[in-house]
Backbone as a ProteinNet text record, in pm:
[ID]
protein_1_A
[PRIMARY]
XXXXXXXXXXXXXXXXXXXXXXXXXXXXXXXXXXXXXXXXXXXXXXXXXXXXXXXXXXXXXXXXXXXXXXXXXXXXXXXXXXXXXXXXXXXXXXXXXXXXXXXXXXXXXXXXXXXXXXX
[TERTIARY]
13583.2	13527.1	13584.4	13502.9	13547.8	13522.7	13589.7	13560.5	13445.8	13397.5	13284.2	13312.4	13440.6	13476.7	13498	13474.5	13485.6	13623.9	13715.2	13849.2	13848.8	13909.4	13917.6	14003.6	13951.4	14025.3	14073.4	13987.5	14018.3	13944.4	14009.2	13945.7	13958.7	13850.4	13850.1	13925.6	13969.6	14026.6	13921.4	13966.7	13875.5	13806.4	13681.1	13600.9	13546.5	13494.2	13435.5	13327.4	13313.5	13220.9	13075.9	13038.4	12899.4	12865.9	12963.5	12941.1	12863.6	12753.5	12671	12748.9	12723.1	12792.8	12777.4	12657.1	12632.3	12706	12710.7	12786.1	12934.3	12986	13126.5	13153.7	13062.7	13080.4	13083.1	12996.4	12996	13122.5	13165.1	13283.8	13409.2	13416.6	13533.9	13519.8	13408.1	13389.8	13352.5	13308.7	13276.1	13152.3	13049.2	12925.7	12953.2	13027.5	13060.9	13144.8	13241.2	13326.9	13245.6	13152.4	13067	12981.3	12925.3	12839.7	12919.9	13038.1	13122.1	13163.8	13191.7	13234.5	13116.6	12995.4	12877.9	12872.7	12934.7	12937.9	12821.7	12762.3	12657.1	12719.2	12656.1	12699.6	12576.9	12594.6	12486.1	12513.6	12413.7	12428.8	12311.9	12316.1	12207.1	12096	11989.4	11870.6	11899.5	11999	12029.1	12084.3	12124.9	12187.1	12090.6	11961.3	11863.6	11884	11874.3	11889.9	12032.5	12124.7	12264.9	12283.8	12234.5	12247.8	12160.4	12129.5	12050.7	12132.6	12263.6	12349.2	12372.4	12332.4	12346.8	12218.3	12228	12111.9	12088.5	11966.3	11928.9	11805.2	11786.9	11667.6	11542.6	11427.8	11300.6	11283.4	11218.8	11191.5	11046.6	11021.5	10885.3	10869.1	10758.1	10731.3	10649.9	10548.1	10459.3	10485	10594.4	10631.8	10565.5	10540	10487.4	10595	10551.8	10642.3	10760.8	10735.5	10844.2	10946.3	10900.8	10993.8	11076.2	11015.2	11090.9	11196.7	11161.1	11258.9	11373.3	11336.3	11438.6	11533.7	11479.4	11561.9	11651.6	11600.9	11681.4	11799.5	11774.7	11882.1	11982.4	11931.6	12016.9	12107.5	12052.6	12130.6	12239.5	12209.4	12309.8	12427.2	12399.8	12507.7	12587.1	12517.6	12583.5	12665.9	12629.6	12701.5	12848.2	12880.7	13020.7	13100.7	13046.7	13113.9	13118.6	13011.3	13007.6	13112.1	13137.6	13240.6	13378.4	13400.8	13529.1	13547.6	13440.7	13448.8	13476.9	13418.3	13442.9	13589.9	13655	13797.6	13876	13843	13911.2	13884.9	13760.8	13725.6	13788.8	13833.5	13895.2	14037.5	14096.8	14229.8	14218	14279.4	14270.2	14314.6	14413.6	14465	14355	14264.7	14163.2	14039.1	14025.5	13904.1	13892.5	14001.8	13995.7	14079.6	14085.9	14164.8	14098.4	14175.6	14127.2	14234	14241.8	14342.5	14290.2	14372	14337.7	14296	14190.9	14148.8	14260.7	14353	14464.4	14551.6	14574.3	14655.1	14578.7	14447.4	14366.6	14372.6	14366.4	14372.5	14500.4	14613.9	14741.7	14745.3	14690.3	14689.1	14601.8	14484.6	14396.5	14463.4	14530	14601.3	14709.7	14779.9	14882.6	14820.3	14708.5	14640.9	14592	14541.8	14496.8	14613.3	14728	14847.2	14893.8	14893	14931.6	14832.8	14707.7	14606.6	14631.5	14662.1	14690.4	14818.5	14916.9	15043.7	15028.7	14931.7	14914.6	14821.5	14748.6	14655.9	14708.5
15466.9	15579.7	15581.6	15624.8	15633.2	15773.4	15806.9	15932.6	15908.5	16012.4	15993.1	15899	15865.9	15777.7	15634.1	15606.1	15470.6	15430.1	15526.5	15495.1	15494.6	15393.2	15382.4	15495.8	15566.2	15675.5	15641.9	15574	15551.9	15429.1	15354.6	15240.9	15264.6	15249.6	15276.9	15169.4	15203.8	15099.7	14992.3	14870.4	14757.8	14766.8	14727.6	14716.7	14574.1	14532.4	14398.1	14380.4	14260.1	14231.4	14262.4	14266.1	14293.2	14442	14528.2	14672.1	14714	14785.8	14834.4	14940.8	14949.4	15045.5	15189	15226.1	15363	15391.1	15293.8	15308.5	15327.2	15250.1	15262.7	15399.3	15446.3	15577.7	15688.4	15677.6	15777.8	15766.1	15644.6	15623.9	15680.5	15672.9	15721.7	15868.4	15931.5	16073.4	16105.5	16005.4	16027.6	16116.1	16090.3	16168.1	16314.2	16338.4	16475.9	16545.4	16473.8	16532.6	16569.5	16483	16514	16637	16643	16755.2	16884.4	16881.2	17001	17051.4	16958.1	16995.4	17024.5	16989.4	17010.3	16917.2	16800.2	16703.4	16606	16575.4	16473.2	16338.2	16236.3	16101.5	16013.1	15898.9	15805	15680.1	15636.1	15519.7	15424.5	15309.8	15214.4	15243.4	15164.6	15188.5	15184.2	15109.1	15093.1	15220.2	15315.8	15437.4	15553.9	15527.1	15634.5	15702.3	15833.4	15911.1	15952.1	15924.1	15958.6	16109.9	16174.4	16318.5	16358	16486.2	16530.7	16525.6	16512.8	16505.2	16362.7	16265.3	16124.7	16082.4	16057.1	16020.4	15869.9	15832.8	15691.5	15667.9	15544.5	15515.1	15506.6	15513.2	15498	15352.6	15330.3	15195.6	15159.4	15031.8	14984.3	14893.1	14821.9	14726.2	14788.2	14860.9	14916.9	15065.9	15098.6	15238.4	15296.5	15425.3	15493.5	15493.3	15512.4	15503.8	15600.4	15724	15821.3	15780.9	15714.3	15667.2	15549.8	15463.2	15351.7	15406.3	15508.6	15571	15634	15700.1	15759.5	15651.1	15539.2	15429.8	15371.5	15365.3	15314.6	15406.9	15536.7	15634.1	15627.3	15616.1	15605.3	15483	15370.6	15247.2	15262.2	15334.9	15356.6	15437.6	15531.5	15611.6	15528.1	15455	15374.7	15260.3	15210.9	15095	15127	15253.3	15292.4	15263.7	15302	15273.5	15125.4	15055.3	14910.8	14838.7	14887.4	14826.1	14843.8	14959.4	14983.3	14887.2	14862.6	14767.6	14627.1	14595	14464.1	14448.2	14557.9	14551.8	14509.5	14569.9	14530.2	14383.9	14341	14202.6	14103.9	14151.2	14061.5	14022.6	14095.9	14060.3	13932	13825.6	13695.4	13703.3	13785.2	13801.6	13848.9	13933.2	13990.8	13903	13800.4	13718.6	13631.8	13579.2	13482	13523	13651	13696.4	13657.2	13602.2	13565.7	13607.1	13736.7	13783.9	13907.1	13966.4	14083.7	14199.7	14275.2	14390.3	14491.6	14507.4	14600	14553.9	14425.5	14372.3	14381.2	14357.9	14366.9	14508.9	14608.7	14748.4	14774.4	14729.5	14751	14677.2	14557.9	14480.9	14549.3	14600.3	14669.7	14797.2	14871.3	14992	14956.8	14846.8	14803.7	14764	14690.4	14650.9	14774.5	14874	14996.9	15070.6	15075.8	15139.4	15064.7	14931.4	14852.7	14873.6	14883.7	14906.4	15039.8	15144.7	15275.2	15272.9	15196.5	15188.2	15114.9	15022.7	14942	15007.3	15113.1	15176.9	15305.9
17623.4	17551.3	17410.6	17317.3	17178.7	17126.2	17018.5	16950.3	16852.5	16783.9	16691.7	16574.6	16554.1	16443.6	16488.9	16617	16667.9	16713.1	16724.7	16774.1	16926.2	16982.8	17127.8	17182.7	17282.5	17343.7	17484.1	17559.8	17700.6	17749.7	17836.2	17904.1	18053.6	18124.5	18267.7	18344.2	18464.8	18550.6	18578.7	18594.9	18615	18750.7	18751.5	18872.8	18879.2	18994.1	18999.7	18893	18843	18733.9	18764.2	18890.9	18926.7	18927.9	18901.8	18903.6	18780	18799.4	18688.3	18610.9	18480.8	18394.8	18444.7	18484.5	18530	18660.5	18749.9	18874.7	18844.3	18750.2	18710.8	18648.8	18563.6	18500.1	18605.2	18703	18811	18896.5	18927.4	19010.2	18944.6	18812.4	18740.3	18698.3	18734.1	18704.9	18561.1	18486.3	18345.3	18330.9	18409.7	18400.3	18433.9	18541.9	18580.9	18474.5	18416	18312.7	18189.3	18148.3	18033.8	18061.1	18181.9	18219.1	18223.9	18284.3	18293.6	18155.7	18064.3	17929.3	17836.6	17878.9	17794.7	17674.9	17687.3	17577.1	17588	17474.4	17469.6	17439.2	17491	17456.5	17443.8	17381.2	17357.9	17438.7	17512.4	17599.8	17578.2	17645.1	17630.5	17731.5	17724.7	17807.7	17956.8	17995.5	18137.7	18200.8	18120.4	18172.8	18187.1	18190.1	18207.2	18341.6	18340.2	18461.5	18491.1	18400.9	18424.2	18422.3	18318.5	18300.2	18183.1	18174.2	18058.7	17930.6	17942.2	17824	17775.3	17855.3	17816.5	17746.6	17618	17537.7	17546.3	17578.8	17586.9	17501.7	17452.6	17372.8	17460.2	17395.4	17466.4	17506.7	17620.4	17668.9	17640.1	17631.9	17615.6	17495.7	17494.2	17386.4	17273.7	17307.3	17204.7	17190.9	17123.3	17106.3	16981.5	16986.9	16868.2	16760.4	16638.1	16523.6	16537.2	16580.8	16589.4	16696.5	16802.9	16904.8	16853.1	16773.2	16712.3	16616.6	16538.1	16447.6	16526.7	16635.9	16722.3	16774.4	16819.7	16871.5	16763.3	16640.2	16529.1	16502.5	16500.4	16479.4	16594.7	16714.4	16832.8	16821.2	16779.3	16764.7	16657.6	16550.9	16445.3	16496.9	16584	16642.5	16742.6	16827.8	16930.6	16873.1	16756.9	16702.3	16677.3	16655.5	16635	16762.2	16876.5	17003.1	17033.8	17000.9	17024.6	16940.9	16819.6	16735.7	16798.4	16860.4	16926.7	17043.9	17118.4	17229.7	17175.4	17062.4	17000.7	16963	16924.2	16892.5	17016.6	17130.3	17254.6	17286.6	17269.4	17300.8	17203.1	17087.8	16990.4	17031.3	17122.7	17171	17253.5	17207.6	17272.9	17418.5	17444.7	17580.1	17676.3	17629.4	17717	17733.7	17654.3	17658.9	17782.6	17830	17939.7	18060.5	18087.9	18202.1	18332.8	18423.3	18555.5	18656.4	18680.3	18774.5	18847.1	18928.8	19008.7	18917.2	18953.2	18871.6	18846.2	18941.9	18920.2	18803.8	18794.7	18684.7	18552.5	18557.6	18435.6	18379.9	18467.4	18423.7	18346.5	18398.7	18329.9	18195.8	18191.1	18067	17961.3	18002.3	17907.7	17857.3	17943.9	17900.8	17798.6	17823	17728.8	17595.1	17599	17474.9	17399.3	17471.2	17407.5	17342.6	17410.6	17353.1	17228.1	17234.1	17116.6	17001.6	17034.9	16931.1	16860.1	16937.3	16877.6	16796.1	16841.9	16769.4	16636.9	16630.2	16507.6	16406.2	16446.1	16351.7	16297.9
[MASK]
+++++++++++++++++++++++++++++++++++++++++++++++++++++++++++++++++++++++++++++++++++++++++++++++++++++++++++++++++++++++

């Protein structure tokens, strides 16, 4: 999760790689927490149906002009969060991890702490 300025706030515990993003968000209570707090967030197309507070772009190939504009604005907002994820992926240590998910979680938490300490 990131703040509106693209700073990394939280990384979830690791789950198996085949776990869908929306399933992971529900498993970690993110959707419920957003709903309880009344916070809006922006997600990708795969997260449709998560909550009325989770904003997703319109799907389809032949969208009307206003829907394309909406998707463009949505992408501009989401790119801030995507840049934060890219920061995590830039850590060489995290690129080629092949170990137990429990160990990966601790390593990601450490990388996040180091990232905050360096900024």
